[in-house]
GROMACS .gro file of C-alpha atoms in nm:
model
  342
    1MET     CA    1  -1.660   3.899  -0.670
    2ASP     CA    2  -1.639   3.629  -0.408
    3TYR     CA    3  -1.446   3.306  -0.352
    4LYS     CA    4  -1.699   3.104  -0.556
    5ASP     CA    5  -1.635   3.331  -0.856
    6ALA     CA    6  -1.267   3.235  -0.826
    7GLY     CA    7  -1.357   2.868  -0.844
    8VAL     CA    8  -1.367   2.770  -0.475
    9ASP     CA    9  -1.706   2.665  -0.335
   10VAL     CA   10  -1.684   2.689   0.042
   11GLU     CA   11  -2.041   2.568   0.094
   12ALA     CA   12  -1.974   2.259  -0.118
   13GLY     CA   13  -1.672   2.190   0.101
   14ARG     CA   14  -1.882   2.205   0.414
   15ALA     CA   15  -2.144   1.978   0.259
   16PHE     CA   16  -1.870   1.731   0.162
   17VAL     CA   17  -1.745   1.710   0.523
   18THR     CA   18  -2.100   1.639   0.639
   19GLN     CA   19  -2.140   1.371   0.371
   20ILE     CA   20  -1.826   1.181   0.474
   21ARG     CA   21  -1.873   1.213   0.849
   22ASN     CA   22  -2.027   0.866   0.894
   23LEU     CA   23  -1.753   0.707   0.679
   24VAL     CA   24  -1.485   0.862   0.900
   25HIS     CA   25  -1.663   0.773   1.227
   26SER     CA   26  -1.701   0.410   1.113
   27THR     CA   27  -1.319   0.369   1.139
   28PHE     CA   28  -1.280   0.506   1.492
   29ARG     CA   29  -1.102   0.306   1.760
   30PRO     CA   30  -1.171   0.347   2.134
   31GLU     CA   31  -0.859   0.567   2.166
   32VAL     CA   32  -1.003   0.840   1.939
   33LEU     CA   33  -1.107   1.151   2.133
   34GLY     CA   34  -1.357   1.389   1.983
   35GLY     CA   35  -1.498   1.384   1.631
   36LEU     CA   36  -1.452   1.525   1.283
   37GLY     CA   37  -1.436   1.899   1.218
   38GLY     CA   38  -1.179   2.042   1.457
   39PHE     CA   39  -0.838   2.181   1.371
   40SER     CA   40  -0.668   1.861   1.492
   41GLY     CA   41  -0.744   1.497   1.562
   42TYR     CA   42  -0.692   1.352   1.908
   43PHE     CA   43  -0.575   1.001   1.987
   44GLN     CA   44  -0.490   0.854   2.325
   45LEU     CA   45  -0.209   0.597   2.327
   46PRO     CA   46  -0.326   0.241   2.395
   47THR     CA   47  -0.281   0.130   2.754
   48GLY     CA   48  -0.046  -0.142   2.873
   49LEU     CA   49   0.267  -0.031   2.683
   50GLN     CA   50   0.587   0.002   2.889
   51GLU     CA   51   0.806   0.190   2.638
   52PRO     CA   52   0.586   0.289   2.343
   53VAL     CA   53   0.765   0.398   2.026
   54LEU     CA   54   0.566   0.594   1.769
   55VAL     CA   55   0.632   0.502   1.406
   56SER     CA   56   0.519   0.726   1.118
   57GLY     CA   57   0.490   0.690   0.742
   58THR     CA   58   0.362   0.886   0.446
   59ASP     CA   59   0.300   0.804   0.081
   60GLY     CA   60   0.072   0.861  -0.218
   61VAL     CA   61  -0.084   0.658  -0.497
   62GLY     CA   62   0.115   0.795  -0.792
   63THR     CA   63  -0.001   0.788  -1.151
   64LYS     CA   64  -0.241   0.504  -1.083
   65LEU     CA   65  -0.476   0.796  -1.015
   66LYS     CA   66  -0.476   0.877  -1.387
   67ILE     CA   67  -0.650   0.546  -1.455
   68ALA     CA   68  -0.910   0.621  -1.188
   69HIS     CA   69  -0.973   0.959  -1.348
   70THR     CA   70  -0.998   0.812  -1.699
   71LEU     CA   71  -1.240   0.536  -1.598
   72ASN     CA   72  -1.431   0.744  -1.342
   73ILE     CA   73  -1.379   0.471  -1.082
   74HIS     CA   74  -1.276   0.618  -0.748
   75ASP     CA   75  -1.352   0.366  -0.474
   76THR     CA   76  -1.026   0.167  -0.492
   77VAL     CA   77  -0.744   0.426  -0.487
   78GLY     CA   78  -0.826   0.517  -0.128
   79VAL     CA   79  -0.742   0.159  -0.027
   80ASP     CA   80  -0.411   0.197  -0.213
   81LEU     CA   81  -0.339   0.517  -0.025
   82VAL     CA   82  -0.385   0.354   0.313
   83ALA     CA   83  -0.203   0.036   0.212
   84MET     CA   84   0.110   0.216   0.096
   85CYS     CA   85   0.141   0.386   0.437
   86VAL     CA   86   0.033   0.114   0.682
   87ASN     CA   87   0.239  -0.161   0.513
   88ASP     CA   88   0.547   0.060   0.552
   89VAL     CA   89   0.478   0.123   0.918
   90LEU     CA   90   0.415  -0.248   0.972
   91THR     CA   91   0.773  -0.339   0.869
   92SER     CA   92   0.898  -0.205   1.204
   93GLY     CA   93   0.655  -0.427   1.391
   94ALA     CA   94   0.422  -0.137   1.468
   95GLU     CA   95   0.042  -0.148   1.483
   96PRO     CA   96  -0.107   0.137   1.277
   97LEU     CA   97  -0.316   0.358   1.507
   98PHE     CA   98  -0.447   0.642   1.297
   99PHE     CA   99  -0.440   0.779   0.944
  100LEU     CA  100  -0.485   1.122   0.790
  101ASP     CA  101  -0.536   1.206   0.426
  102TYR     CA  102  -0.468   1.510   0.207
  103LEU     CA  103  -0.699   1.537  -0.095
  104ALA     CA  104  -0.642   1.816  -0.350
  105THR     CA  105  -0.867   1.877  -0.648
  106GLY     CA  106  -0.940   2.135  -0.916
  107LYS     CA  107  -1.311   2.141  -0.839
  108LEU     CA  108  -1.480   1.966  -0.553
  109LYS     CA  109  -1.722   1.700  -0.679
  110LYS     CA  110  -1.892   1.551  -0.377
  111GLU     CA  111  -1.997   1.215  -0.524
  112GLN     CA  112  -1.654   1.153  -0.677
  113LEU     CA  113  -1.459   1.244  -0.364
  114THR     CA  114  -1.699   1.060  -0.136
  115GLN     CA  115  -1.606   0.744  -0.329
  116VAL     CA  116  -1.240   0.822  -0.264
  117VAL     CA  117  -1.301   0.867   0.111
  118ALA     CA  118  -1.508   0.549   0.117
  119GLY     CA  119  -1.200   0.368  -0.016
  120ILE     CA  120  -0.980   0.532   0.247
  121ALA     CA  121  -1.224   0.428   0.519
  122SER     CA  122  -1.229   0.070   0.383
  123GLY     CA  123  -0.847   0.062   0.389
  124CYS     CA  124  -0.840   0.191   0.746
  125LYS     CA  125  -1.084  -0.082   0.856
  126GLN     CA  126  -0.868  -0.346   0.687
  127ALA     CA  127  -0.567  -0.211   0.876
  128GLY     CA  128  -0.750  -0.159   1.204
  129CYS     CA  129  -0.659   0.209   1.224
  130ALA     CA  130  -0.875   0.517   1.266
  131LEU     CA  131  -0.925   0.774   0.995
  132LEU     CA  132  -0.856   1.058   1.236
  133GLY     CA  133  -0.898   1.351   0.998
  134GLY     CA  134  -0.771   1.504   0.680
  135GLU     CA  135  -0.765   1.803   0.449
  136THR     CA  136  -0.957   1.865   0.127
  137ALA     CA  137  -0.812   2.146  -0.085
  138GLU     CA  138  -1.003   2.293  -0.381
  139MET     CA  139  -0.740   2.444  -0.612
  140PRO     CA  140  -0.886   2.573  -0.942
  141GLY     CA  141  -0.627   2.626  -1.212
  142PHE     CA  142  -0.379   2.395  -1.041
  143TYR     CA  143  -0.557   2.067  -1.117
  144GLN     CA  144  -0.780   1.994  -1.411
  145THR     CA  145  -1.154   1.969  -1.333
  146GLY     CA  146  -1.234   1.611  -1.239
  147GLU     CA  147  -0.879   1.533  -1.132
  148TYR     CA  148  -0.743   1.504  -0.780
  149ASP     CA  149  -0.427   1.403  -0.596
  150LEU     CA  150  -0.389   1.208  -0.276
  151ALA     CA  151  -0.135   1.187   0.006
  152GLY     CA  152  -0.162   0.985   0.325
  153PHE     CA  153  -0.002   0.992   0.667
  154CYS     CA  154  -0.003   0.710   0.923
  155VAL     CA  155   0.114   0.678   1.284
  156GLY     CA  156   0.163   0.346   1.456
  157VAL     CA  157   0.302   0.221   1.785
  158VAL     CA  158   0.528  -0.062   1.893
  159GLU     CA  159   0.679  -0.166   2.225
  160LYS     CA  160   1.045  -0.066   2.215
  161SER     CA  161   1.158  -0.422   2.292
  162GLN     CA  162   0.956  -0.546   1.989
  163LEU     CA  163   1.083  -0.285   1.740
  164LEU     CA  164   1.237  -0.437   1.426
  165ASP     CA  165   1.535  -0.235   1.303
  166GLY     CA  166   1.760  -0.490   1.126
  167SER     CA  167   1.959  -0.584   1.433
  168GLN     CA  168   1.747  -0.893   1.494
  169VAL     CA  169   1.819  -1.045   1.149
  170GLN     CA  170   2.064  -1.338   1.147
  171VAL     CA  171   2.254  -1.519   0.877
  172ALA     CA  172   2.048  -1.830   0.777
  173ASP     CA  173   1.718  -1.659   0.840
  174VAL     CA  174   1.467  -1.760   0.574
  175ALA     CA  175   1.275  -1.522   0.349
  176ILE     CA  176   0.899  -1.589   0.346
  177ALA     CA  177   0.712  -1.403   0.069
  178LEU     CA  178   0.346  -1.301   0.089
  179SER     CA  179   0.176  -1.270  -0.248
  180SER     CA  180   0.065  -0.937  -0.388
  181ALA     CA  181  -0.281  -0.867  -0.524
  182GLY     CA  182  -0.127  -0.762  -0.856
  183VAL     CA  183   0.072  -0.457  -0.955
  184HIS     CA  184  -0.033  -0.269  -0.636
  185SER     CA  185   0.064   0.100  -0.671
  186ASN     CA  186   0.408   0.113  -0.829
  187GLY     CA  187   0.532   0.128  -1.186
  188TYR     CA  188   0.222   0.290  -1.327
  189SER     CA  189   0.403   0.537  -1.547
  190LEU     CA  190   0.544   0.234  -1.732
  191VAL     CA  191   0.206   0.055  -1.726
  192ARG     CA  192   0.034   0.354  -1.878
  193LYS     CA  193   0.304   0.400  -2.142
  194ILE     CA  194   0.282   0.036  -2.251
  195ILE     CA  195  -0.097   0.058  -2.283
  196SER     CA  196  -0.087   0.395  -2.460
  197ASP     CA  197   0.196   0.312  -2.700
  198HIS     CA  198   0.023  -0.006  -2.814
  199GLY     CA  199  -0.319   0.153  -2.853
  200PHE     CA  200  -0.502  -0.057  -2.596
  201ALA     CA  201  -0.835   0.054  -2.446
  202TRP     CA  202  -0.903   0.008  -2.079
  203ASP     CA  203  -1.205  -0.214  -2.149
  204GLN     CA  204  -1.006  -0.465  -2.351
  205ARG     CA  205  -0.966  -0.818  -2.208
  206PRO     CA  206  -0.627  -0.968  -2.302
  207GLU     CA  207  -0.636  -1.347  -2.287
  208LEU     CA  208  -0.355  -1.363  -2.034
  209LEU     CA  209  -0.561  -1.168  -1.780
  210GLY     CA  210  -0.824  -1.438  -1.742
  211GLY     CA  211  -1.126  -1.239  -1.859
  212LYS     CA  212  -1.059  -0.921  -1.667
  213THR     CA  213  -1.043  -0.586  -1.843
  214LEU     CA  214  -0.722  -0.383  -1.833
  215GLY     CA  215  -0.905  -0.128  -1.617
  216GLU     CA  216  -1.013  -0.390  -1.361
  217THR     CA  217  -0.670  -0.543  -1.356
  218PHE     CA  218  -0.475  -0.223  -1.301
  219LEU     CA  219  -0.719  -0.069  -1.051
  220THR     CA  220  -0.699  -0.375  -0.823
  221PRO     CA  221  -0.607  -0.221  -0.486
  222THR     CA  222  -0.290  -0.288  -0.291
  223ARG     CA  223  -0.313  -0.573  -0.037
  224ILE     CA  224  -0.300  -0.469   0.326
  225TYR     CA  225  -0.092  -0.710   0.534
  226VAL     CA  226  -0.137  -0.555   0.878
  227LYS     CA  227  -0.384  -0.785   1.053
  228PRO     CA  228  -0.235  -1.119   0.937
  229VAL     CA  229   0.120  -1.011   1.030
  230LEU     CA  230   0.026  -0.865   1.368
  231ALA     CA  231  -0.176  -1.179   1.439
  232ALA     CA  232   0.131  -1.391   1.358
  233ARG     CA  233   0.346  -1.195   1.603
  234GLN     CA  234   0.078  -1.211   1.872
  235ALA     CA  235   0.059  -1.588   1.823
  236GLY     CA  236   0.430  -1.613   1.900
  237LEU     CA  237   0.578  -1.639   1.549
  238GLU     CA  238   0.937  -1.518   1.564
  239ILE     CA  239   0.993  -1.256   1.293
  240HIS     CA  240   1.334  -1.092   1.262
  241GLY     CA  241   1.269  -0.853   0.973
  242MET     CA  242   1.007  -0.736   0.725
  243ALA     CA  243   1.004  -0.558   0.391
  244HIS     CA  244   0.720  -0.394   0.197
  245ILE     CA  245   0.786  -0.445  -0.174
  246THR     CA  246   0.698  -0.111  -0.330
  247GLY     CA  247   0.878   0.122  -0.576
  248GLY     CA  248   1.203  -0.034  -0.694
  249GLY     CA  249   1.071  -0.387  -0.644
  250LEU     CA  250   1.263  -0.659  -0.464
  251PRO     CA  251   1.612  -0.520  -0.545
  252GLU     CA  252   1.548  -0.189  -0.369
  253ASN     CA  253   1.326  -0.296  -0.084
  254LEU     CA  254   1.426  -0.642   0.038
  255PRO     CA  255   1.783  -0.543   0.143
  256ARG     CA  256   1.642  -0.255   0.353
  257CYS     CA  257   1.544  -0.492   0.637
  258LEU     CA  258   1.891  -0.652   0.668
  259GLY     CA  259   2.150  -0.595   0.938
  260GLN     CA  260   2.517  -0.504   0.895
  261GLY     CA  261   2.733  -0.753   0.703
  262GLN     CA  262   2.437  -0.932   0.553
  263ALA     CA  263   2.294  -1.000   0.208
  264ILE     CA  264   2.006  -1.209   0.080
  265LYS     CA  265   1.990  -1.471  -0.188
  266ILE     CA  266   1.660  -1.561  -0.351
  267ASP     CA  267   1.536  -1.816  -0.604
  268THR     CA  268   1.306  -1.653  -0.862
  269ASP     CA  269   1.163  -1.995  -0.954
  270SER     CA  270   1.025  -2.042  -0.601
  271TRP     CA  271   0.703  -1.848  -0.653
  272SER     CA  272   0.435  -1.811  -0.917
  273ILE     CA  273   0.461  -1.481  -1.100
  274PRO     CA  274   0.107  -1.359  -1.183
  275PRO     CA  275   0.009  -1.337  -1.551
  276VAL     CA  276  -0.025  -0.956  -1.541
  277PHE     CA  277   0.352  -0.927  -1.520
  278GLN     CA  278   0.401  -1.165  -1.813
  279TRP     CA  279   0.158  -0.950  -2.011
  280LEU     CA  280   0.348  -0.629  -1.928
  281ALA     CA  281   0.684  -0.785  -2.013
  282GLU     CA  282   0.569  -0.930  -2.345
  283THR     CA  283   0.357  -0.637  -2.456
  284GLY     CA  284   0.612  -0.371  -2.363
  285SER     CA  285   0.923  -0.577  -2.446
  286VAL     CA  286   1.042  -0.506  -2.095
  287SER     CA  287   1.363  -0.686  -1.992
  288PRO     CA  288   1.360  -0.913  -1.685
  289GLN     CA  289   1.600  -0.674  -1.506
  290ALA     CA  290   1.365  -0.378  -1.571
  291MET     CA  291   1.063  -0.582  -1.461
  292TYR     CA  292   1.221  -0.671  -1.124
  293ASN     CA  293   1.344  -0.314  -1.073
  294THR     CA  294   1.000  -0.167  -1.141
  295PHE     CA  295   0.730  -0.409  -1.024
  296ASN     CA  296   0.670  -0.636  -0.723
  297MET     CA  297   0.649  -0.945  -0.953
  298GLY     CA  298   0.380  -1.102  -0.737
  299ILE     CA  299   0.538  -1.042  -0.396
  300GLY     CA  300   0.396  -0.766  -0.180
  301PHE     CA  301   0.561  -0.832   0.154
  302VAL     CA  302   0.854  -1.039   0.285
  303LEU     CA  303   0.928  -1.168   0.634
  304LEU     CA  304   1.264  -1.296   0.760
  305VAL     CA  305   1.222  -1.579   1.010
  306PRO     CA  306   1.453  -1.836   1.171
  307PRO     CA  307   1.452  -2.179   0.999
  308GLN     CA  308   1.242  -2.347   1.269
  309GLN     CA  309   0.966  -2.091   1.212
  310VAL     CA  310   0.930  -2.146   0.836
  311GLN     CA  311   0.648  -2.402   0.843
  312PRO     CA  312   0.445  -2.225   1.116
  313ALA     CA  313   0.478  -1.901   0.911
  314VAL     CA  314   0.362  -2.065   0.590
  315ASP     CA  315   0.074  -2.238   0.767
  316HIS     CA  316  -0.039  -1.915   0.932
  317PHE     CA  317  -0.049  -1.699   0.619
  318GLU     CA  318  -0.197  -1.970   0.403
  319SER     CA  319  -0.477  -1.997   0.659
  320GLN     CA  320  -0.536  -1.624   0.597
  321ASN     CA  321  -0.584  -1.697   0.224
  322ILE     CA  322  -0.253  -1.537   0.131
  323ALA     CA  323  -0.037  -1.744  -0.104
  324THR     CA  324   0.298  -1.781   0.072
  325TYR     CA  325   0.637  -1.885  -0.067
  326VAL     CA  326   0.983  -1.969   0.075
  327ILE     CA  327   1.202  -1.764  -0.158
  328GLY     CA  328   1.550  -1.741  -0.012
  329GLU     CA  329   1.778  -1.692   0.286
  330VAL     CA  330   2.004  -1.438   0.454
  331ILE     CA  331   2.379  -1.483   0.387
  332SER     CA  332   2.692  -1.288   0.469
  333GLY     CA  333   2.746  -0.991   0.245
  334SER     CA  334   2.722  -0.616   0.198
  335GLY     CA  335   2.351  -0.546   0.161
  336GLU     CA  336   2.310  -0.697  -0.185
  337LEU     CA  337   2.026  -0.904  -0.330
  338LEU     CA  338   2.148  -1.209  -0.518
  339GLY     CA  339   1.965  -1.444  -0.753
  340LEU     CA  340   1.786  -1.201  -0.983
  341PRO     CA  341   1.796  -1.242  -1.364
  342GLU     CA  342   2.109  -1.089  -1.518
   0.00000   0.00000   0.00000
């Protein structure tokens, strides 16, 4: 017997690394030292920083992967993986520098996993960070053949004086919301249950979804906000806080960027909620409270800016083709989010 008899094809693994080499190299920044294939990745800190602070984040894609497996579409979930990490790191004001992935599968299928890595490379390019390396684990008996799981890890850097940690936020700061690209990567256990319980097929086209299939709608990748937000800061836009709206929606994530003794009040009529959320609520008979506690409801990222910066912020992000809304303001309080449906 050998390792291949046990279900692990070492030669296929080597061939896979060769196949993805160009995808990985296409993401490299000037600070990357060396290439793919070593035990570690090397990255030199950018020059010109006085007090660099490294910022790290890790995340996965969750059960959205089940839809990719079912539909045999694998070139979007890699973008989700990168987005979930780099958008988190961005909230501190940091520029993502490099990314690593962990990919585990029951049986290594080169074409399938090359699509996944192509998505990861695309996400890294959108975020301006290098895909520095990763790990592919073939684990027969642990995952079903044809299925895989993903985890991602990102490191960014910010000048210490520019680090956002909640202390910069002031009462009367205004909440500027950047639109999501849809459901992003959270709430998919509920999405899948609604679709399964009501007997929908992934190729169906509900009228509310404007001609798109359910598969296309729910595999739309997470929007990456890195370049527009960093460009805003570099242009002199004063930003006091930022929140990435992920699992737990606005109620869980928006208060996380506040300072002590602060709360935030929003107006849920101030932005356009995309039809996909109406479809989920109506089809699954999901209450408004549950919708806001599970999904992003059309808002993927929020910035807190002083009142005089509101119009410049809106103009900047609208020029980047991101629908932008003024949704509320910071008030005195104890970390609560006010204004949601009761």
